Tab-separated table of C-alpha atoms in Angstrom:
chain	number	residue	atom	x	y	z
A	223	MET	CA	29.471	-161.877	47.642
A	224	VAL	CA	28.855	-160.079	44.180
A	225	ARG	CA	31.741	-158.414	42.648
A	226	THR	CA	31.252	-154.832	41.960
A	227	ILE	CA	34.779	-153.950	40.662
A	228	GLY	CA	35.558	-153.987	36.914
A	229	ILE	CA	35.641	-156.697	34.467
A	230	ALA	CA	38.946	-158.556	34.574
A	231	ALA	CA	40.366	-161.222	31.972
A	232	GLU	CA	39.399	-163.884	34.471
A	233	ASP	CA	35.751	-162.869	34.028
A	234	VAL	CA	35.710	-163.370	30.254
A	235	GLY	CA	34.702	-166.459	28.208
A	236	ILE	CA	36.564	-166.492	24.943
A	237	ILE	CA	34.832	-167.889	21.729
A	238	LEU	CA	36.468	-169.233	18.743
A	239	VAL	CA	34.427	-170.529	15.574
A	240	ASN	CA	36.284	-173.091	13.536
A	241	PHE	CA	35.124	-173.951	9.912
A	242	ARG	CA	37.792	-176.026	7.924
A	243	GLY	CA	40.425	-174.087	9.397
A	244	LEU	CA	42.105	-176.568	11.716
A	245	ARG	CA	45.721	-174.976	11.500
A	246	ASP	CA	44.562	-171.582	12.064
A	247	THR	CA	42.431	-172.554	15.037
A	248	LEU	CA	45.300	-174.357	16.675
A	249	SER	CA	47.720	-171.336	16.093
A	250	CYS	CA	44.877	-169.234	17.725
A	251	LEU	CA	44.654	-171.536	20.854
A	252	GLY	CA	48.327	-171.374	21.160
A	253	ALA	CA	48.447	-167.440	21.075
A	254	VAL	CA	45.562	-167.800	23.805
A	255	ALA	CA	47.370	-170.092	26.029
A	256	ASN	CA	50.116	-167.313	26.332
A	257	LEU	CA	47.622	-164.669	27.108
A	258	ARG	CA	49.253	-162.695	30.251
A	259	THR	CA	46.105	-163.482	32.209
A	260	PRO	CA	44.132	-166.526	31.605
A	261	PRO	CA	40.358	-166.295	30.756
A	262	ARG	CA	37.577	-167.827	32.787
A	263	ARG	CA	36.670	-170.127	29.686
A	264	VAL	CA	37.654	-170.698	26.180
A	265	ILE	CA	35.095	-172.293	23.912
A	266	VAL	CA	35.847	-173.434	20.503
A	267	VAL	CA	32.910	-174.043	18.130
A	268	ASP	CA	33.291	-176.285	15.340
A	269	ASN	CA	30.783	-175.040	12.543
A	270	GLY	CA	30.028	-178.278	10.951
A	271	SER	CA	33.436	-178.832	9.442
A	272	ASP	CA	33.594	-181.704	6.955
A	273	ASP	CA	37.294	-181.953	6.836
A	274	GLY	CA	38.097	-183.876	10.009
A	275	SER	CA	38.712	-180.488	12.072
A	276	ALA	CA	36.341	-181.528	14.866
A	277	GLU	CA	37.983	-184.860	15.394
A	278	THR	CA	41.387	-183.540	15.470
A	279	LEU	CA	40.256	-180.706	17.753
A	280	ARG	CA	38.818	-183.107	20.109
A	281	ARG	CA	41.898	-185.391	20.448
A	282	GLU	CA	44.178	-182.297	20.905
A	283	LEU	CA	42.209	-180.645	23.381
A	284	ALA	CA	41.890	-183.927	25.517
A	285	ARG	CA	45.703	-184.522	25.035
A	286	PRO	CA	47.454	-184.116	28.556
A	287	GLY	CA	50.322	-181.596	28.423
A	288	SER	CA	48.899	-179.985	25.177
A	289	GLY	CA	49.103	-176.599	26.992
A	290	VAL	CA	45.444	-175.587	25.707
A	291	CYS	CA	42.602	-175.662	28.256
A	292	ALA	CA	39.250	-175.204	25.951
A	293	GLU	CA	35.872	-176.717	25.479
A	294	LEU	CA	34.847	-178.112	22.169
A	295	LEU	CA	31.164	-177.536	20.944
A	296	GLU	CA	30.428	-179.291	17.900
A	297	LEU	CA	27.358	-177.979	15.486
A	298	PRO	CA	25.929	-180.301	13.007
A	299	GLY	CA	26.128	-177.824	10.014
A	300	ASN	CA	27.582	-174.352	9.271
A	301	GLU	CA	25.654	-171.822	10.915
A	302	GLY	CA	27.597	-168.958	9.896
A	303	PHE	CA	29.458	-166.351	12.062
A	304	ALA	CA	26.764	-165.307	14.396
A	305	GLY	CA	25.255	-168.735	14.549
A	306	GLY	CA	28.318	-170.366	15.705
A	307	ASN	CA	29.240	-167.609	18.092
A	308	ASN	CA	25.677	-167.475	19.412
A	309	ALA	CA	25.814	-171.116	20.251
A	310	ALA	CA	28.882	-170.544	22.705
A	311	LEU	CA	27.199	-167.271	23.800
A	312	ARG	CA	24.101	-169.036	24.883
A	313	LEU	CA	26.240	-171.384	26.962
A	314	LEU	CA	28.364	-168.798	28.388
A	315	LEU	CA	25.409	-166.846	29.484
A	316	ARG	CA	24.479	-169.569	31.738
A	317	ASP	CA	27.845	-169.247	33.685
A	318	GLN	CA	27.110	-166.132	35.778
A	319	GLY	CA	30.790	-166.038	36.419
A	320	CYS	CA	31.476	-164.882	32.697
A	321	ARG	CA	30.901	-161.075	32.906
A	322	ALA	CA	32.259	-160.363	29.228
A	323	PHE	CA	32.698	-162.441	26.291
A	324	TRP	CA	35.473	-162.102	23.726
A	325	LEU	CA	34.586	-163.138	20.059
A	326	LEU	CA	38.004	-163.911	18.466
A	327	ASN	CA	38.423	-165.002	14.915
A	328	ASN	CA	40.225	-168.370	14.720
A	329	ASP	CA	42.749	-166.878	12.021
A	330	ALA	CA	43.771	-164.275	14.624
A	331	GLU	CA	46.477	-164.427	17.023
A	332	PRO	CA	46.430	-162.012	20.086
A	333	GLU	CA	49.454	-160.835	21.630
A	334	PRO	CA	49.706	-161.644	25.354
A	335	ALA	CA	48.377	-158.415	26.771
A	336	ALA	CA	45.454	-158.135	24.370
A	337	LEU	CA	42.796	-159.268	26.799
A	338	ASP	CA	43.912	-157.188	29.653
A	339	ALA	CA	43.991	-154.090	27.507
A	340	LEU	CA	40.359	-154.848	26.073
A	341	CYS	CA	39.121	-155.171	29.772
A	342	GLU	CA	40.676	-152.119	30.776
A	343	THR	CA	39.189	-150.267	27.710
A	344	LEU	CA	35.782	-151.840	28.285
A	345	ASN	CA	35.916	-150.716	32.096
A	346	GLY	CA	36.526	-147.117	31.003
A	347	LEU	CA	33.617	-146.589	29.103
A	348	ALA	CA	30.614	-144.790	30.646
A	349	THR	CA	28.230	-147.337	29.865
A	350	PRO	CA	30.296	-150.545	28.978
A	351	GLY	CA	29.112	-152.224	25.640
A	352	ALA	CA	31.945	-153.546	23.546
A	353	CYS	CA	35.317	-152.724	22.516
A	354	GLY	CA	37.829	-153.768	19.731
A	355	SER	CA	41.562	-154.287	19.152
A	356	LEU	CA	44.119	-152.993	17.081
A	357	LEU	CA	43.977	-155.547	14.358
A	358	VAL	CA	47.213	-155.761	12.143
A	359	HIS	CA	47.410	-157.811	8.909
A	360	MET	CA	49.294	-160.980	9.683
A	361	GLY	CA	52.651	-160.841	7.587
A	362	GLY	CA	51.583	-157.269	6.301
A	363	ALA	CA	54.705	-155.268	7.349
A	364	GLY	CA	52.712	-153.670	10.237
A	365	ARG	CA	50.018	-152.477	8.364
A	366	VAL	CA	46.755	-152.133	10.260
A	367	GLN	CA	43.454	-153.825	9.362
A	368	CYS	CA	41.416	-151.615	11.682
A	369	THR	CA	41.425	-149.618	14.767
A	370	GLY	CA	38.730	-151.294	16.789
A	371	GLY	CA	35.883	-151.264	14.376
A	372	GLY	CA	34.529	-148.703	11.776
A	373	ARG	CA	31.961	-146.531	10.220
A	374	LEU	CA	28.828	-147.139	8.150
A	375	ASN	CA	27.601	-144.865	5.699
A	376	ARG	CA	24.049	-144.880	6.426
A	377	LEU	CA	22.923	-143.784	2.734
A	378	LEU	CA	24.878	-146.209	0.818
A	379	GLY	CA	25.205	-149.192	3.452
A	380	THR	CA	29.047	-149.498	2.996
A	381	ALA	CA	31.043	-150.142	6.048
A	382	ARG	CA	34.605	-148.668	6.289
A	383	HIS	CA	37.426	-149.767	8.935
A	384	LEU	CA	38.903	-146.756	10.910
A	385	GLY	CA	42.609	-146.737	10.654
A	386	GLU	CA	42.929	-149.220	7.623
A	387	GLY	CA	46.385	-149.019	6.147
A	388	LEU	CA	48.102	-147.104	8.718
A	389	THR	CA	51.342	-148.257	10.389
A	390	THR	CA	51.063	-149.778	13.713
A	391	GLU	CA	53.025	-147.030	15.215
A	392	ALA	CA	50.606	-144.498	13.813
A	393	ALA	CA	47.694	-146.184	14.973
A	394	ARG	CA	49.023	-146.465	18.465
A	395	ARG	CA	49.450	-142.659	18.536
A	396	LEU	CA	45.699	-142.005	17.853
A	397	SER	CA	43.427	-140.965	20.604
A	398	ALA	CA	41.650	-144.056	21.854
A	399	LYS	CA	38.821	-141.923	23.006
A	400	ASP	CA	38.519	-139.941	19.630
A	401	VAL	CA	38.502	-143.172	17.846
A	402	GLY	CA	35.921	-144.824	20.151
A	403	ALA	CA	33.523	-141.847	19.732
A	404	ARG	CA	33.728	-142.366	15.831
A	405	LEU	CA	33.010	-146.173	16.064
A	406	ASP	CA	29.638	-147.315	14.575
A	407	TYR	CA	30.683	-151.033	15.157
A	408	ILE	CA	33.459	-153.141	16.361
A	409	CYS	CA	35.182	-155.581	14.024
A	410	GLY	CA	34.127	-159.180	14.829
A	411	ALA	CA	37.210	-160.473	14.473
A	412	SER	CA	38.247	-159.235	18.058
A	413	LEU	CA	35.377	-157.931	19.883
A	414	LEU	CA	34.814	-158.007	23.685
A	415	VAL	CA	31.151	-157.595	24.816
A	416	SER	CA	29.861	-156.967	28.220
A	417	ARG	CA	27.262	-159.415	29.660
A	418	SER	CA	24.713	-156.507	30.060
A	419	ALA	CA	25.117	-155.379	26.625
A	420	VAL	CA	24.165	-158.885	25.403
A	421	GLU	CA	21.395	-159.225	27.880
A	422	ARG	CA	19.863	-155.888	26.907
A	423	ALA	CA	20.655	-155.787	22.974
A	424	GLY	CA	20.527	-159.307	22.187
A	425	LEU	CA	22.666	-161.665	20.238
A	426	PRO	CA	24.296	-161.159	16.899
A	427	ASP	CA	21.567	-161.598	13.984
A	428	GLU	CA	21.933	-164.962	12.354
A	429	ALA	CA	20.146	-163.747	9.385
A	430	PHE	CA	23.262	-162.416	8.018
A	431	PHE	CA	25.018	-165.689	8.136
A	432	LEU	CA	28.555	-164.027	7.308
A	433	TYR	CA	29.421	-160.265	7.113
A	434	TYR	CA	27.799	-157.153	8.131
A	435	GLU	CA	26.531	-158.955	11.547
A	436	ASP	CA	28.906	-157.103	13.547
A	437	VAL	CA	28.100	-154.015	11.840
A	438	GLU	CA	24.202	-154.461	12.675
A	439	TRP	CA	25.198	-155.589	16.267
A	440	GLY	CA	27.106	-152.269	16.713
A	441	ILE	CA	24.196	-150.120	15.682
A	442	ARG	CA	21.757	-152.186	18.013
A	443	LEU	CA	24.439	-151.888	20.912
A	444	ARG	CA	24.608	-147.943	20.241
A	445	ARG	CA	20.604	-147.693	20.101
A	446	ALA	CA	20.374	-149.897	23.339
A	447	GLY	CA	22.584	-146.938	24.989
A	448	PHE	CA	25.878	-148.848	25.231
A	449	ASP	CA	29.017	-147.348	24.445
A	450	LEU	CA	31.727	-148.510	22.211
A	451	GLY	CA	35.695	-148.329	22.516
A	452	TYR	CA	38.986	-149.017	20.954
A	453	ALA	CA	41.955	-150.645	22.905
A	454	PRO	CA	45.308	-149.608	21.234
A	455	GLY	CA	47.228	-151.795	23.637
A	456	SER	CA	45.224	-154.841	22.630
A	457	VAL	CA	47.155	-156.081	19.332
A	458	VAL	CA	45.823	-158.923	17.353
A	459	LEU	CA	47.375	-160.147	14.245
A	460	HIS	CA	44.682	-161.279	11.850
A	461	LYS	CA	45.145	-163.355	8.455
A	462	GLU	CA	41.635	-162.113	7.327
A	463	GLY	CA	39.818	-164.732	5.122
A	464	GLY	CA	40.857	-167.789	6.842
A	465	SER	CA	37.572	-169.585	7.091
A	466	THR	CA	35.960	-168.186	3.781
A	467	GLY	CA	38.745	-168.906	1.337
A	468	ALA	CA	39.536	-165.140	0.719
A	469	ALA	CA	42.952	-164.716	-0.683
A	470	SER	CA	45.178	-161.751	-0.225
A	471	SER	CA	45.726	-159.678	-3.346
A	472	ARG	CA	49.086	-158.599	-2.145
A	473	LYS	CA	50.997	-158.925	0.860
A	474	GLY	CA	49.082	-157.255	3.474
A	475	GLY	CA	46.447	-156.365	1.154
A	476	ALA	CA	42.597	-156.605	1.236
A	477	PRO	CA	41.467	-160.300	0.414
A	478	VAL	CA	40.239	-160.964	-3.017
A	479	ARG	CA	36.528	-161.635	-3.096
A	480	SER	CA	35.061	-164.879	-4.189
A	481	ARG	CA	31.681	-165.365	-5.673
A	482	PHE	CA	30.588	-166.496	-2.176
A	483	ILE	CA	31.812	-163.346	-0.451
A	484	ASP	CA	30.636	-161.015	-3.117
A	485	TYR	CA	27.101	-162.483	-2.880
A	486	LEU	CA	27.019	-162.258	0.836
A	487	THR	CA	28.323	-158.801	1.052
A	488	LEU	CA	26.082	-157.379	-1.716
A	489	ARG	CA	22.862	-159.309	-0.158
A	490	ASN	CA	23.611	-158.317	3.538
A	491	ARG	CA	24.333	-154.611	2.516
A	492	VAL	CA	20.711	-154.333	1.442
A	493	TRP	CA	19.310	-156.287	4.225
A	494	LEU	CA	21.355	-154.148	6.851
A	495	VAL	CA	19.837	-150.965	5.358
A	496	ARG	CA	16.421	-152.392	4.922
A	497	SER	CA	16.216	-153.253	8.487
A	498	ALA	CA	18.191	-150.354	10.161
A	499	TYR	CA	17.894	-147.292	7.932
A	500	PRO	CA	14.800	-148.157	5.429
A	501	PHE	CA	14.692	-144.494	4.211
A	502	ALA	CA	18.178	-144.988	2.422
A	503	LEU	CA	16.837	-148.243	0.666
A	504	PRO	CA	16.169	-146.561	-2.906
A	505	LEU	CA	19.547	-144.993	-2.571
A	506	VAL	CA	21.342	-148.131	-2.104
A	507	LEU	CA	19.509	-150.207	-4.733
A	508	ALA	CA	20.473	-147.296	-7.284
A	509	SER	CA	24.073	-147.512	-6.304
A	510	TYR	CA	23.862	-151.077	-7.513
A	511	LEU	CA	24.361	-149.794	-10.941
A	512	GLY	CA	27.719	-148.651	-10.076
A	513	VAL	CA	28.384	-152.102	-8.611
A	514	VAL	CA	27.408	-153.573	-12.108
A	515	VAL	CA	29.780	-151.155	-13.845
A	516	ASN	CA	32.696	-152.066	-11.467
A	517	ARG	CA	32.215	-155.769	-12.133
A	518	CYS	CA	32.343	-155.288	-15.921
A	519	ARG	CA	35.397	-152.898	-15.546
A	520	ARG	CA	37.099	-155.949	-13.597
A	521	GLY	CA	36.286	-158.438	-16.341
A	522	GLN	CA	33.669	-159.838	-14.043
A	523	ALA	CA	30.783	-159.494	-16.347
A	524	GLY	CA	29.765	-163.223	-15.207
A	525	ARG	CA	28.629	-161.860	-11.838
A	526	LEU	CA	25.943	-159.797	-12.887
A	527	GLY	CA	23.414	-162.180	-12.076
A	528	LEU	CA	24.940	-162.604	-8.724
A	529	VAL	CA	24.718	-158.956	-7.954
A	530	ALA	CA	20.939	-158.970	-9.198
A	531	ARG	CA	20.442	-162.260	-7.281
A	532	ALA	CA	22.246	-160.740	-4.059
A	533	ALA	CA	19.959	-157.159	-4.157
A	534	TRP	CA	16.962	-159.024	-4.401
A	535	HIS	CA	17.443	-161.635	-1.832
A	536	GLY	CA	18.317	-158.749	0.455
A	537	LEU	CA	15.319	-156.753	-0.497
A	538	THR	CA	12.831	-159.777	-0.001
A	539	GLY	CA	14.564	-161.187	3.122
A	540	ARG	CA	15.952	-164.334	1.671
A	541	MET	CA	18.482	-164.452	4.176
A	542	GLY	CA	20.392	-167.025	6.688
A	543	ARG	CA	22.684	-169.725	5.023
A	544	PRO	CA	23.041	-169.489	1.269
A	545	ASN	CA	21.386	-172.146	-1.131
A	546	PRO	CA	24.383	-174.660	-1.983
A	547	SER	CA	22.546	-174.993	-5.383
A	548	ASN	CA	23.719	-171.643	-6.431
A	549	SER	CA	27.266	-171.350	-7.859
A	550	GLU	CA	28.150	-168.625	-5.510
A	551	ASP	CA	26.946	-170.319	-2.226
A	552	ARG	CA	28.956	-173.454	-2.688
A	553	GLN	CA	31.320	-172.726	0.311
A	554	ALA	CA	28.466	-172.616	2.552
């Protein structure tokens, strides 16, 4: 008999993508094992790690009594955020018992009720598309990273997380309905998406490799007629930057951008606007003059070539995995 009731935690497939982040991944798996309601499946994707992560994960997941029940999917190379998640999504879509998919960053640790709260919020949407968690900076004295997701400035291509910097208590007092109505995208660090939304709107765009793919996916979900929501009861601690090498500039603060991250965010911002809001492309490109000024003010004049390459690559569609021969791309 086909189930017609709402999506429950038992219907969810969880996806974690690991790239040289073994310690974070094991901590995340430990938190997943403590969820109040176990999911249907858990898939760990190793994104071509070259530090022995895959071998250790294989041993750990096979070890009796480990307390972790998950499948390991090993990719031959680093396919980025979308590519890693998509490999698992394609696998889970073959399982008709999976009615929703939870994309969870490997440097995140969900509280026990996190998945149940996400399912409750998703079921409450008129047309269930995707919903996000209350993301809290790990070790950041209760400071919020975002309330579910954020907004996109369609003229400049800049994305801003909603609720960033609030205390956890203040974020919980916000109206979940009002926050959800304002969301343009769900933060990919903790994103629950329905099967119907994936089947109709498609998978995340692998052209981005890393950064902005969750923003583009949110735009696509909205345009396909799906609703986005915020689950304040789904609290997830997030280290942020665990797989990209970004270090926090201060306790609980925003990560410091490496050349690698700088390049990707600047490139992908242009590509996003070119793809979704082409009318704003001239304004976005003009705004990069401000980016140049800011880099000079920060003593980063050595990155001016990076800014130019990023803008040009986004404009001309040179997307996907960055070229390791470029200094800003060596982490790829």
